[in-house]
Coordinates of C-alpha atoms in Angstrom, one line a residue:
Chain A
M23 CA -17.4 103.7 31.4
T24 CA -15.8 107.1 31.1
P25 CA -12.2 106.7 29.9
L26 CA -9.8 106.7 32.9
F27 CA -7.1 108.1 30.6
G28 CA -7.2 110.0 27.4
K29 CA -4.4 108.7 25.1
V30 CA -2.6 105.5 26.3
A31 CA 0.6 104.4 24.6
L32 CA 1.6 100.7 24.7
V33 CA 5.3 100.1 23.9
G34 CA 5.5 96.4 23.2
I35 CA 2.5 94.3 22.2
G36 CA 3.1 90.7 23.4
L37 CA 0.8 88.7 25.7
I38 CA 0.5 91.4 28.3
G39 CA 0.4 94.4 26.0
S40 CA -2.3 92.9 23.8
S41 CA -4.3 91.9 26.8
I42 CA -4.2 95.4 28.1
A43 CA -5.1 96.7 24.6
I44 CA -8.2 94.4 24.5
N45 CA -9.2 95.6 27.9
L46 CA -8.8 99.3 27.0
R47 CA -10.9 98.8 23.9
E48 CA -13.6 96.5 25.2
R49 CA -14.1 98.3 28.5
G50 CA -13.7 101.8 27.0
L51 CA -10.9 102.8 29.4
A52 CA -9.0 105.0 27.0
S53 CA -9.9 107.4 24.2
E54 CA -6.9 106.6 22.1
I55 CA -4.6 103.5 22.0
A56 CA -1.2 104.0 20.4
I57 CA 0.8 100.9 19.8
A58 CA 4.5 100.8 19.2
T59 CA 6.7 97.8 18.5
R60 CA 10.0 97.5 16.7
R61 CA 9.2 94.4 14.8
E62 CA 7.5 95.0 11.5
G63 CA 5.6 91.7 11.5
T64 CA 4.3 92.1 15.0
L65 CA 3.1 95.7 14.3
A66 CA 1.3 94.4 11.2
R67 CA -0.4 91.7 13.2
A68 CA -1.5 94.1 15.9
R69 CA -3.1 96.2 13.2
E70 CA -4.8 93.2 11.8
L71 CA -6.2 92.3 15.2
G72 CA -7.4 95.9 15.6
L73 CA -5.7 96.3 19.0
G74 CA -5.1 100.0 18.8
T75 CA -6.1 103.3 17.2
S76 CA -2.7 104.0 15.8
Y77 CA 0.5 102.0 15.1
H78 CA 4.1 103.1 15.2
S79 CA 7.5 101.5 14.7
D80 CA 9.1 104.4 16.6
P81 CA 8.0 104.6 20.3
I82 CA 8.6 108.3 20.3
E83 CA 5.7 108.7 17.9
A84 CA 3.5 106.6 20.1
V85 CA 4.1 108.4 23.4
K86 CA 3.6 111.9 22.0
D87 CA 0.6 113.5 23.9
A88 CA 0.0 110.2 25.8
D89 CA -1.5 110.6 29.3
L90 CA -0.4 107.1 30.2
V91 CA 2.6 105.2 28.8
I92 CA 2.9 101.5 29.5
L93 CA 6.1 99.7 28.7
C94 CA 5.3 96.0 27.8
V95 CA 8.8 94.9 26.8
P96 CA 11.2 92.4 28.4
V97 CA 12.7 93.9 31.5
G98 CA 16.1 94.1 29.9
A99 CA 14.8 96.5 27.3
C100 CA 13.1 99.0 29.7
G101 CA 16.1 101.3 30.2
A102 CA 16.8 101.8 26.5
V103 CA 13.1 102.4 25.8
A104 CA 12.9 105.0 28.7
Q105 CA 15.9 106.8 27.3
A106 CA 14.4 106.9 23.8
I107 CA 11.0 108.1 24.8
A108 CA 12.0 110.6 27.5
P109 CA 12.2 113.7 25.4
A110 CA 8.8 113.1 23.9
L111 CA 6.9 112.5 27.2
K112 CA 4.1 114.9 28.0
P113 CA 4.3 116.8 31.3
G114 CA 2.0 115.2 33.9
A115 CA 2.0 111.8 32.1
V116 CA 1.9 108.6 34.1
V117 CA 4.7 106.2 33.0
T118 CA 4.5 102.5 34.1
D119 CA 5.7 99.1 33.0
V120 CA 4.6 95.5 33.5
G121 CA 8.0 93.8 34.1
S122 CA 8.4 90.8 36.4
V123 CA 11.4 92.5 38.2
K124 CA 11.0 95.9 39.7
G125 CA 14.3 96.9 41.3
S126 CA 16.3 96.8 38.1
V127 CA 13.5 98.4 36.1
V128 CA 13.5 101.3 38.5
A129 CA 17.3 101.5 38.4
D130 CA 17.3 101.4 34.6
M131 CA 14.4 103.7 33.8
A132 CA 14.3 106.4 36.6
P133 CA 17.5 108.2 35.6
H134 CA 16.2 108.8 32.1
L135 CA 12.7 110.1 33.0
P136 CA 12.1 113.8 33.2
A137 CA 10.9 115.2 36.6
H138 CA 7.6 116.3 35.0
V139 CA 6.2 112.7 34.6
H140 CA 4.9 110.3 37.3
F141 CA 6.8 107.0 37.3
V142 CA 4.8 104.2 38.9
P143 CA 6.3 100.8 38.1
G144 CA 3.9 97.9 38.0
H145 CA 3.6 94.1 37.6
P146 CA 0.4 92.2 36.8
I147 CA 0.9 88.7 38.2
A148 CA -0.8 87.1 35.3
G149 CA 0.2 85.2 32.2
T150 CA 0.3 82.0 30.3
E151 CA 3.1 80.1 28.6
Q152 CA 2.1 81.7 25.3
S153 CA 3.5 85.0 23.8
G154 CA 2.9 87.5 21.1
P155 CA 0.0 89.7 20.1
D156 CA -2.3 86.8 19.4
A157 CA -1.9 85.4 22.9
G158 CA -3.8 88.3 24.6
F159 CA -7.3 88.0 26.0
L160 CA -9.8 90.1 28.0
E161 CA -9.9 88.0 31.2
L162 CA -6.2 87.7 31.7
F163 CA -6.1 90.0 34.7
E164 CA -9.5 88.9 36.2
N165 CA -9.1 88.1 39.9
R166 CA -5.3 88.3 39.6
W167 CA -3.1 90.6 41.6
T168 CA -1.2 93.6 40.2
I169 CA 1.6 94.9 42.3
L170 CA 2.5 98.6 42.0
T171 CA 5.9 99.8 43.4
P172 CA 5.9 103.6 43.3
V173 CA 9.3 105.2 44.1
E174 CA 9.8 107.6 46.9
G175 CA 8.2 111.0 46.2
T176 CA 5.6 109.7 43.7
Q177 CA 2.4 111.6 44.0
A178 CA -0.3 109.4 45.6
Q179 CA -2.8 110.5 43.0
A180 CA -0.7 109.0 40.2
T181 CA -0.6 105.7 41.9
E182 CA -4.4 105.8 42.6
R183 CA -5.2 106.6 38.9
L184 CA -3.1 103.6 37.9
R185 CA -4.7 101.4 40.5
A186 CA -8.2 102.4 39.2
L187 CA -7.1 101.3 35.7
W188 CA -6.0 97.9 36.9
E189 CA -9.1 97.4 38.9
A190 CA -11.2 98.3 35.9
M191 CA -9.4 95.5 34.1
G192 CA -10.5 93.1 36.8
A193 CA -7.3 93.0 38.8
M194 CA -6.7 93.4 42.5
V195 CA -4.0 95.8 43.4
E196 CA -1.3 95.8 46.1
V197 CA 1.4 98.4 46.7
M198 CA 4.8 97.5 48.0
S199 CA 8.5 98.4 47.7
A200 CA 10.4 97.2 44.6
E201 CA 12.8 95.3 46.9
H202 CA 10.1 93.3 48.6
H203 CA 8.3 92.7 45.2
D204 CA 11.5 91.1 43.9
L205 CA 11.9 88.8 46.9
V206 CA 8.3 87.7 46.7
L207 CA 8.5 87.0 43.0
A208 CA 11.8 85.2 43.3
I209 CA 10.0 82.5 45.4
V210 CA 6.6 82.3 43.8
S211 CA 7.7 82.7 40.2
H212 CA 11.3 83.0 39.3
V213 CA 12.8 79.9 41.2
P214 CA 9.8 77.7 40.2
H215 CA 10.4 78.6 36.5
L216 CA 14.2 78.0 36.9
I217 CA 13.7 74.5 38.4
A218 CA 11.1 73.7 35.7
Y219 CA 13.5 74.7 33.0
N220 CA 16.2 72.8 34.8
I221 CA 14.4 69.4 35.1
V222 CA 13.2 69.5 31.5
G223 CA 16.9 70.1 30.5
T224 CA 18.1 67.3 32.7
A225 CA 15.5 64.9 31.3
A226 CA 16.5 65.8 27.7
D227 CA 20.2 65.0 28.4
L228 CA 19.9 61.5 29.8
E229 CA 21.4 58.6 28.1
T230 CA 19.6 55.9 30.1
V231 CA 16.1 57.1 29.3
T232 CA 15.2 58.2 25.7
Q233 CA 13.5 61.4 24.8
S234 CA 10.6 59.5 23.4
E235 CA 10.1 57.8 26.7
V236 CA 10.2 61.1 28.5
I237 CA 7.5 62.4 26.1
K238 CA 5.2 59.3 26.3
F239 CA 5.3 59.0 30.0
S240 CA 5.2 62.7 30.8
A241 CA 1.7 62.6 32.2
S242 CA 3.0 61.5 35.6
G243 CA 4.1 65.0 36.7
F244 CA 6.7 66.0 34.3
R245 CA 4.3 67.5 31.7
D246 CA 3.3 70.2 34.2
F247 CA 6.9 71.4 34.3
T248 CA 7.2 71.4 30.6
R249 CA 4.3 73.9 30.4
I250 CA 6.2 76.4 32.6
A251 CA 9.4 75.6 30.8
A252 CA 7.8 76.6 27.5
S253 CA 7.6 80.3 28.6
D254 CA 9.2 83.0 26.5
P255 CA 13.0 82.6 26.6
T256 CA 14.0 86.2 26.2
M257 CA 11.7 87.4 28.9
W258 CA 12.9 84.8 31.3
R259 CA 16.6 85.3 30.5
D260 CA 16.1 88.9 31.4
I261 CA 14.3 88.1 34.6
F262 CA 17.1 85.9 35.9
L263 CA 19.8 88.4 34.9
T264 CA 18.0 91.3 36.5
N265 CA 16.7 89.7 39.7
R266 CA 19.9 87.9 40.4
E267 CA 20.4 88.6 44.1
A268 CA 16.9 87.5 45.2
V269 CA 16.9 84.5 42.9
L270 CA 20.3 83.3 44.1
E271 CA 19.2 83.7 47.7
M272 CA 16.0 81.8 47.3
L273 CA 17.8 79.2 45.2
A274 CA 20.3 78.6 48.0
R275 CA 17.4 77.9 50.4
F276 CA 15.8 75.6 47.9
S277 CA 19.0 73.6 47.4
E278 CA 19.6 73.4 51.1
D279 CA 16.1 72.0 51.7
L280 CA 16.5 69.6 48.7
A281 CA 19.8 68.3 50.2
S282 CA 18.0 67.6 53.4
L283 CA 15.3 65.7 51.5
Q284 CA 17.9 63.8 49.6
R285 CA 19.5 62.8 52.9
A286 CA 16.1 61.6 54.2
I287 CA 15.7 59.4 51.2
R288 CA 19.2 58.0 51.4
W289 CA 18.7 57.1 55.1
G290 CA 15.2 55.9 54.7
D291 CA 13.7 58.6 57.0
G292 CA 10.0 58.1 56.0
D293 CA 8.7 60.2 58.8
A294 CA 10.6 63.3 57.6
L295 CA 9.2 62.8 54.1
F296 CA 5.6 62.2 55.3
E297 CA 5.7 65.3 57.5
L298 CA 6.7 67.5 54.6
F299 CA 4.3 66.0 52.2
T300 CA 1.4 66.5 54.6
R301 CA 2.4 70.1 55.3
T302 CA 2.6 71.0 51.6
R303 CA -1.0 69.7 51.0
S304 CA -2.5 72.4 53.2
I305 CA -0.9 75.2 51.2
R306 CA -2.6 73.9 48.1
R307 CA -5.9 74.1 49.9
S308 CA -5.3 77.7 50.9
I309 CA -4.5 78.7 47.3
V310 CA -7.7 77.1 46.1
E311 CA -9.7 78.8 48.9
A312 CA -8.1 82.1 48.0
G313 CA -9.5 81.7 44.5
Q314 CA -6.1 81.6 42.9
D315 CA -6.6 78.1 41.3
T316 CA -9.3 75.7 40.5
A317 CA -10.0 72.8 42.9
E318 CA -10.6 70.4 40.0
A319 CA -8.4 67.4 39.6
N320 CA -5.6 68.0 37.1
F321 CA -6.6 71.6 36.8
G322 CA -9.8 70.4 35.2
R323 CA -7.8 69.6 32.1
L324 CA -9.8 68.1 29.4
P325 CA -9.0 64.4 28.6
P326 CA -6.3 64.6 26.0
R327 CA -7.2 64.0 22.4
K328 CA -6.6 60.5 21.0
D329 CA -3.0 60.1 19.9
P330 CA -3.0 59.9 16.0
W331 CA 0.2 58.0 16.0
N332 CA -1.3 55.3 18.2
E333 CA -4.4 55.1 16.1
A334 CA -2.3 54.5 13.1
G335 CA -0.7 51.6 15.0
D336 CA -4.0 50.0 16.1
Chain B
M29 CA -18.2 43.0 25.6
T30 CA -17.5 39.5 26.8
P31 CA -15.8 39.6 30.2
L32 CA -12.1 39.3 29.8
F33 CA -11.8 37.8 33.3
G34 CA -14.4 36.0 35.5
K35 CA -13.9 37.2 39.0
V36 CA -11.6 40.2 39.6
A37 CA -10.4 41.0 43.1
L38 CA -9.3 44.6 43.9
V39 CA -7.2 44.9 47.1
G40 CA -7.3 48.6 47.9
I41 CA -9.9 51.0 46.5
G42 CA -8.3 54.5 46.2
L43 CA -8.1 56.6 43.1
I44 CA -6.7 53.8 40.9
G45 CA -8.7 50.9 42.4
S46 CA -12.0 52.8 42.1
S47 CA -11.2 53.9 38.6
I48 CA -10.5 50.2 37.6
A49 CA -13.7 49.1 39.4
I50 CA -15.7 51.7 37.4
N51 CA -14.1 50.5 34.2
L52 CA -14.8 46.8 34.9
R53 CA -18.4 47.6 35.7
E54 CA -19.2 50.1 33.0
R55 CA -17.5 48.2 30.2
G56 CA -18.5 44.7 31.4
L57 CA -14.9 43.5 31.7
A58 CA -15.5 41.1 34.6
S59 CA -18.3 38.9 35.9
E60 CA -17.6 39.6 39.5
I61 CA -15.8 42.4 41.3
A62 CA -14.6 41.7 44.8
I63 CA -13.3 44.7 46.8
A64 CA -11.1 44.5 49.8
T65 CA -9.8 47.3 52.0
R66 CA -8.7 47.3 55.6
R67 CA -10.4 50.6 56.5
E68 CA -14.0 50.2 57.6
G69 CA -15.1 53.7 56.4
T70 CA -13.5 53.2 53.0
L71 CA -15.2 49.9 52.5
A72 CA -18.5 51.4 53.4
R73 CA -18.0 54.2 51.0
A74 CA -17.1 51.7 48.2
R75 CA -20.3 49.9 48.9
E76 CA -22.3 53.1 48.8
L77 CA -20.7 54.0 45.4
G78 CA -21.6 50.5 44.1
L79 CA -18.1 49.9 43.0
G80 CA -18.1 46.1 43.4
T81 CA -20.3 43.0 43.6
S82 CA -18.8 42.0 47.1
Y83 CA -17.0 43.8 49.9
H84 CA -14.4 42.4 52.3
S85 CA -12.3 43.7 55.1
D86 CA -10.1 40.6 54.8
P87 CA -8.3 40.4 51.4
I88 CA -8.1 36.6 51.7
E89 CA -11.9 36.5 51.3
A90 CA -11.8 38.7 48.3
V91 CA -9.1 36.8 46.3
K92 CA -10.7 33.4 46.7
D93 CA -11.6 32.0 43.3
A94 CA -10.4 35.2 41.6
D95 CA -9.1 34.9 38.1
L96 CA -7.3 38.3 38.4
V97 CA -6.0 39.9 41.6
I98 CA -5.0 43.6 41.4
L99 CA -3.2 45.1 44.3
C100 CA -4.1 48.8 44.5
V101 CA -2.3 49.7 47.7
P102 CA 0.7 51.9 48.4
V103 CA 3.9 50.2 47.2
G104 CA 5.2 49.8 50.7
A105 CA 2.2 47.6 51.5
C106 CA 2.5 45.2 48.6
G107 CA 4.8 42.6 50.3
A108 CA 2.6 42.2 53.3
V109 CA -0.6 41.8 51.2
A110 CA 1.1 39.3 48.9
Q111 CA 2.1 37.2 52.0
A112 CA -1.4 37.4 53.4
I113 CA -3.3 36.4 50.2
A114 CA -0.8 33.8 48.9
P115 CA -2.4 30.7 50.5
A116 CA -5.9 31.7 49.1
L117 CA -4.8 32.3 45.5
K118 CA -6.4 30.1 42.8
P119 CA -4.1 28.1 40.6
G120 CA -3.7 29.9 37.2
A121 CA -4.8 33.3 38.6
V122 CA -3.1 36.4 37.2
V123 CA -1.7 38.6 40.0
T124 CA -0.8 42.2 39.3
D125 CA -0.4 45.6 41.0
V126 CA -0.5 49.3 40.0
G127 CA 2.4 50.6 42.0
S128 CA 4.6 53.5 40.8
V129 CA 7.8 51.5 41.6
K130 CA 8.4 48.1 40.1
G131 CA 11.7 46.8 41.3
S132 CA 10.8 46.8 45.0
V133 CA 7.3 45.5 44.4
V134 CA 8.8 42.5 42.5
A135 CA 11.3 42.0 45.3
D136 CA 8.7 42.2 48.0
M137 CA 5.9 40.2 46.4
A138 CA 7.6 37.5 44.3
P139 CA 9.0 35.4 47.2
H140 CA 5.5 35.0 48.7
L141 CA 3.6 34.1 45.5
P142 CA 2.9 30.4 44.8
A143 CA 4.4 28.9 41.6
H144 CA 0.9 28.2 40.3
V145 CA -0.1 31.9 39.7
H146 CA 1.1 34.3 37.0
F147 CA 2.7 37.4 38.4
V148 CA 2.7 40.4 36.0
P149 CA 3.5 43.7 37.8
G150 CA 2.0 46.8 36.2
H151 CA 1.8 50.5 36.5
P152 CA -0.8 52.8 34.9
I153 CA 0.8 56.2 34.3
A154 CA -2.4 58.0 35.2
G155 CA -3.6 59.9 38.2
T156 CA -4.7 63.2 39.7
E157 CA -3.7 64.8 43.0
Q158 CA -6.9 63.4 44.6
S159 CA -7.2 60.2 46.4
G160 CA -9.8 57.8 47.9
P161 CA -12.7 55.8 46.4
D162 CA -14.6 59.0 45.4
A163 CA -11.7 60.2 43.2
G164 CA -12.1 57.4 40.6
F165 CA -13.5 58.0 37.2
L166 CA -14.1 56.1 33.9
E167 CA -11.7 58.1 31.7
L168 CA -8.6 58.0 33.9
F169 CA -6.7 55.6 31.8
E170 CA -7.9 56.9 28.4
N171 CA -5.0 57.6 26.1
R172 CA -2.5 57.0 29.0
W173 CA 0.3 54.5 29.0
T174 CA 0.3 51.5 31.3
I175 CA 3.7 49.8 31.7
L176 CA 3.8 46.0 32.4
T177 CA 7.0 44.5 33.8
P178 CA 6.6 40.7 33.7
V179 CA 9.4 38.9 35.5
E180 CA 11.6 36.3 33.7
G181 CA 9.7 33.1 33.0
T182 CA 6.3 34.7 33.0
Q183 CA 4.0 33.0 30.4
A184 CA 3.5 35.5 27.5
Q185 CA -0.2 34.6 27.5
A186 CA -0.7 36.0 31.0
T187 CA 0.9 39.3 30.0
E188 CA -1.3 39.4 26.9
R189 CA -4.5 38.9 28.9
L190 CA -3.5 41.7 31.2
R191 CA -2.6 43.9 28.2
A192 CA -6.0 43.3 26.7
L193 CA -7.7 44.4 29.9
W194 CA -5.8 47.6 30.1
E195 CA -6.4 48.3 26.4
A196 CA -10.1 47.7 27.1
M197 CA -9.9 50.4 29.7
G198 CA -8.6 52.8 27.1
A199 CA -4.9 52.6 28.0
M200 CA -1.9 52.1 25.7
V201 CA 0.4 49.4 26.9
E202 CA 4.2 49.0 26.9
V203 CA 6.3 46.2 28.3
M204 CA 9.7 46.7 29.8
S205 CA 12.0 45.6 32.6
A206 CA 11.3 46.6 36.2
E207 CA 14.7 48.3 36.4
H208 CA 14.1 50.4 33.3
H209 CA 10.7 51.4 34.5
D210 CA 12.1 52.7 37.7
L211 CA 14.7 54.8 35.9
V212 CA 12.1 56.3 33.5
L213 CA 9.7 57.0 36.4
A214 CA 12.4 58.6 38.5
I215 CA 12.9 61.3 35.9
V216 CA 9.3 61.8 34.6
S217 CA 7.5 61.5 37.9
H218 CA 9.4 60.9 41.1
V219 CA 12.0 63.7 40.9
P220 CA 9.4 66.3 39.6
H221 CA 7.2 65.4 42.6
L222 CA 10.2 65.7 45.0
I223 CA 11.2 69.2 43.8
A224 CA 7.6 70.3 43.8
Y225 CA 7.2 69.2 47.4
N226 CA 10.5 70.8 48.2
I227 CA 9.8 74.3 46.8
V228 CA 6.5 74.4 48.5
G229 CA 8.2 73.6 51.7
T230 CA 10.9 76.2 51.1
A231 CA 8.3 78.9 50.4
A232 CA 6.4 78.0 53.6
D233 CA 9.5 78.4 55.7
L234 CA 10.6 81.9 54.7
E235 CA 10.7 84.8 57.1
T236 CA 11.1 87.5 54.5
V237 CA 8.0 86.6 52.5
T238 CA 4.8 85.8 54.4
Q239 CA 2.6 82.7 53.7
S240 CA -0.3 84.9 52.8
E241 CA 1.9 86.6 50.1
V242 CA 2.9 83.2 48.8
I243 CA -0.8 82.2 48.5
K244 CA -2.0 85.5 46.9
F245 CA 0.7 85.7 44.3
S246 CA 1.0 82.0 43.6
A247 CA -0.5 82.3 40.1
S248 CA 2.9 83.2 38.6
G249 CA 4.1 79.6 38.5
F250 CA 4.1 78.4 42.1
R251 CA 0.5 77.2 42.1
D252 CA 1.3 74.5 39.5
F253 CA 3.8 73.1 41.9
T254 CA 1.4 73.1 44.8
R255 CA -1.0 70.9 42.8
I256 CA 1.7 68.2 42.5
A257 CA 2.7 68.8 46.1
A258 CA -0.8 68.0 47.2
S259 CA -0.5 64.3 46.2
D260 CA -1.1 61.5 48.7
P261 CA 1.7 61.7 51.3
T262 CA 1.7 57.9 52.2
M263 CA 1.9 56.9 48.6
W264 CA 4.7 59.3 47.9
R265 CA 6.7 58.5 51.0
D266 CA 6.7 54.9 49.9
I267 CA 7.8 55.8 46.4
F268 CA 10.9 57.6 47.5
L269 CA 11.8 54.9 50.0
T270 CA 11.4 52.1 47.5
N271 CA 12.9 53.8 44.4
R272 CA 15.8 55.2 46.3
E273 CA 18.6 54.4 43.9
A274 CA 17.1 55.7 40.7
V275 CA 15.7 58.8 42.5
L276 CA 19.1 59.6 44.0
E277 CA 20.8 59.2 40.7
M278 CA 18.4 61.5 38.8
L279 CA 18.4 63.9 41.7
A280 CA 22.2 64.2 41.5
R281 CA 22.0 65.1 37.8
F282 CA 19.2 67.6 38.5
S283 CA 21.4 69.3 41.2
E284 CA 24.4 69.3 39.0
D285 CA 22.5 71.0 36.2
L286 CA 20.9 73.4 38.7
A287 CA 24.3 74.4 40.0
S288 CA 25.5 75.2 36.5
L289 CA 22.4 77.4 35.9
Q290 CA 23.0 79.1 39.2
R291 CA 26.6 79.8 38.0
A292 CA 25.2 81.2 34.7
I293 CA 22.9 83.6 36.7
R294 CA 25.7 84.7 39.0
W295 CA 28.1 85.5 36.2
G296 CA 25.4 87.0 34.0
D297 CA 25.7 84.4 31.2
G298 CA 22.5 85.2 29.4
D299 CA 23.4 83.1 26.3
A300 CA 23.5 79.9 28.4
L301 CA 20.1 80.7 29.9
F302 CA 18.6 81.6 26.5
E303 CA 19.9 78.4 25.0
L304 CA 18.4 76.1 27.6
F305 CA 15.1 78.0 27.7
T306 CA 14.7 77.6 23.9
R307 CA 15.6 73.9 24.0
T308 CA 13.0 73.1 26.7
R309 CA 10.3 74.8 24.7
S310 CA 10.5 72.2 22.0
I311 CA 9.9 69.3 24.4
R312 CA 6.6 70.9 25.5
R313 CA 5.6 70.9 21.8
S314 CA 6.4 67.2 21.4
I315 CA 4.3 66.3 24.5
V316 CA 1.3 68.2 23.1
E317 CA 1.8 66.6 19.7
A318 CA 1.9 63.2 21.3
G319 CA -1.5 63.8 22.8
Q320 CA -0.2 63.7 26.4
D321 CA -1.3 67.2 27.2
T322 CA -3.6 70.0 26.0
A323 CA -2.2 72.8 23.9
E324 CA -4.4 75.3 25.6
A325 CA -2.8 78.2 27.6
N326 CA -2.7 77.5 31.3
F327 CA -3.9 73.9 30.6
G328 CA -7.2 75.4 29.6
R329 CA -7.9 76.2 33.2
L330 CA -11.1 78.0 33.7
P331 CA -10.8 81.6 35.0
P332 CA -10.7 81.3 38.8
R333 CA -13.8 82.1 40.8
K334 CA -14.1 85.6 42.3
D335 CA -12.3 85.8 45.6
P336 CA -14.9 86.1 48.3
W337 CA -12.4 87.7 50.7
N338 CA -11.7 90.4 48.2
E339 CA -15.4 91.0 47.5
A340 CA -16.0 91.6 51.1
G341 CA -13.2 94.2 51.1
D342 CA -14.5 96.1 48.0

């Protein structure tokens, strides 16, 4: 494939950054891949993995002459990075990011960016609970949606070039406003993560049930929540701090609905429970039909390995 | 293997019942397997699948001369079944169940059972979101815990025979009181299911985010919850109605903790969020180390199949 961009600079090389780097390299989508990250050890690891064509601890060095700059840092860091790299950005460059919140990223980055670059914020809806440059893989964006939220006045051509890049990495692309993005993500991602973190915390703090019991008997539902609650703490702290309004709004609705379920349980209203439990089943079916999850039982999880501790006890 | 029991009667042949039947048959753990279920179609399907050696629409027929009777019906139905089969139970028979709540099952069944049988309630902590006789498989109990909650005065020998059967099916066995079981399950299973059902319901009811957006962008966390929220509605209605006290207690703690998280978000207390998110990560690690879940990213889920709707639009 002809490279879609000449030089691409990746600032930050965690799960998303390294997956993009692998895609650029394997699919030949860029002629140069400059990688920047502050942490010495992470940069060395990226170099060992051969993720780029050049490696920089200063992002200013990486973005020089870049046709496309992708910020792959936690959303809370985007403003400072934009400020740092602004003077070095090449006229006509496309600048984007991969943050899970868009309103605050626009507010933090836009004031720093020169008028001669094209700013097209983006968010690939893809990830795993793992982080760091070793976590990346080629198929991460395959059949997943990437949302682009160009600000008013962005040239359509810049958005389309970025769309082409994401589609070349296997993603499907949708364009919407930053405000709407943040509302959608609050319900499909941010609040689910918050309640997963919360229940795992609640379970850890009980006096009546021991932590070892929680771990042993986790297979009955809880373990799914622990996977989500194992996501990167810095990234998720920033998400909740920056998408505060939408998260609090969705959380209020969740709590309202939960209070009503609690009441149904207290008063033995089996019909209300049954009605909800039937309705939620059909949403699962739609998600599987839309190709966004596997239909296999338990996500097609392999049977767990034999417990060594138990074997020792046999 | 020498059969551990002569004739085994299974009353109810859903996911758990059929998985037990397959284990008894494949591992030669019983000389006869009598299957009873009220529904005509389910019974016919069990026969087609060759799950038993005899098939009955009346449980009284099935339990006659049985050395072991296993109730595999929703917990709300256990009392009525116990009452129905009581007169036909063979002296010395072991009677057990597989229900997810133990206190109410003991309260509902014990008064009906004759003094000449051994009642050892049980609960295999294993399952998938699928139900019915086609959902069963041999490995379901492999490396999973089964909890037995013998009532006071139960002969230890009866409990040990049942333990041997579960271990022969690949399970690990723990004995505890019915009350403690219900508390443990409320936090590792019942409340997680309730909040999964709840968030899926909340998402479905929004006006600002469409159902199609929820489905498309579900990969960011929400889809995991929909799997849990696709579990059998009747079974789960019964669980919440019968384990009411423990569920309400755990739910109160969950809501308290959530309110405190909500406050941290509102006031921008990033340290509190970061502290919790770091702590929850280590619990995930313990669960993987205990062999209760896979360490693979995204549960080792296969990449989703290509979306046919999107292909048509390309």
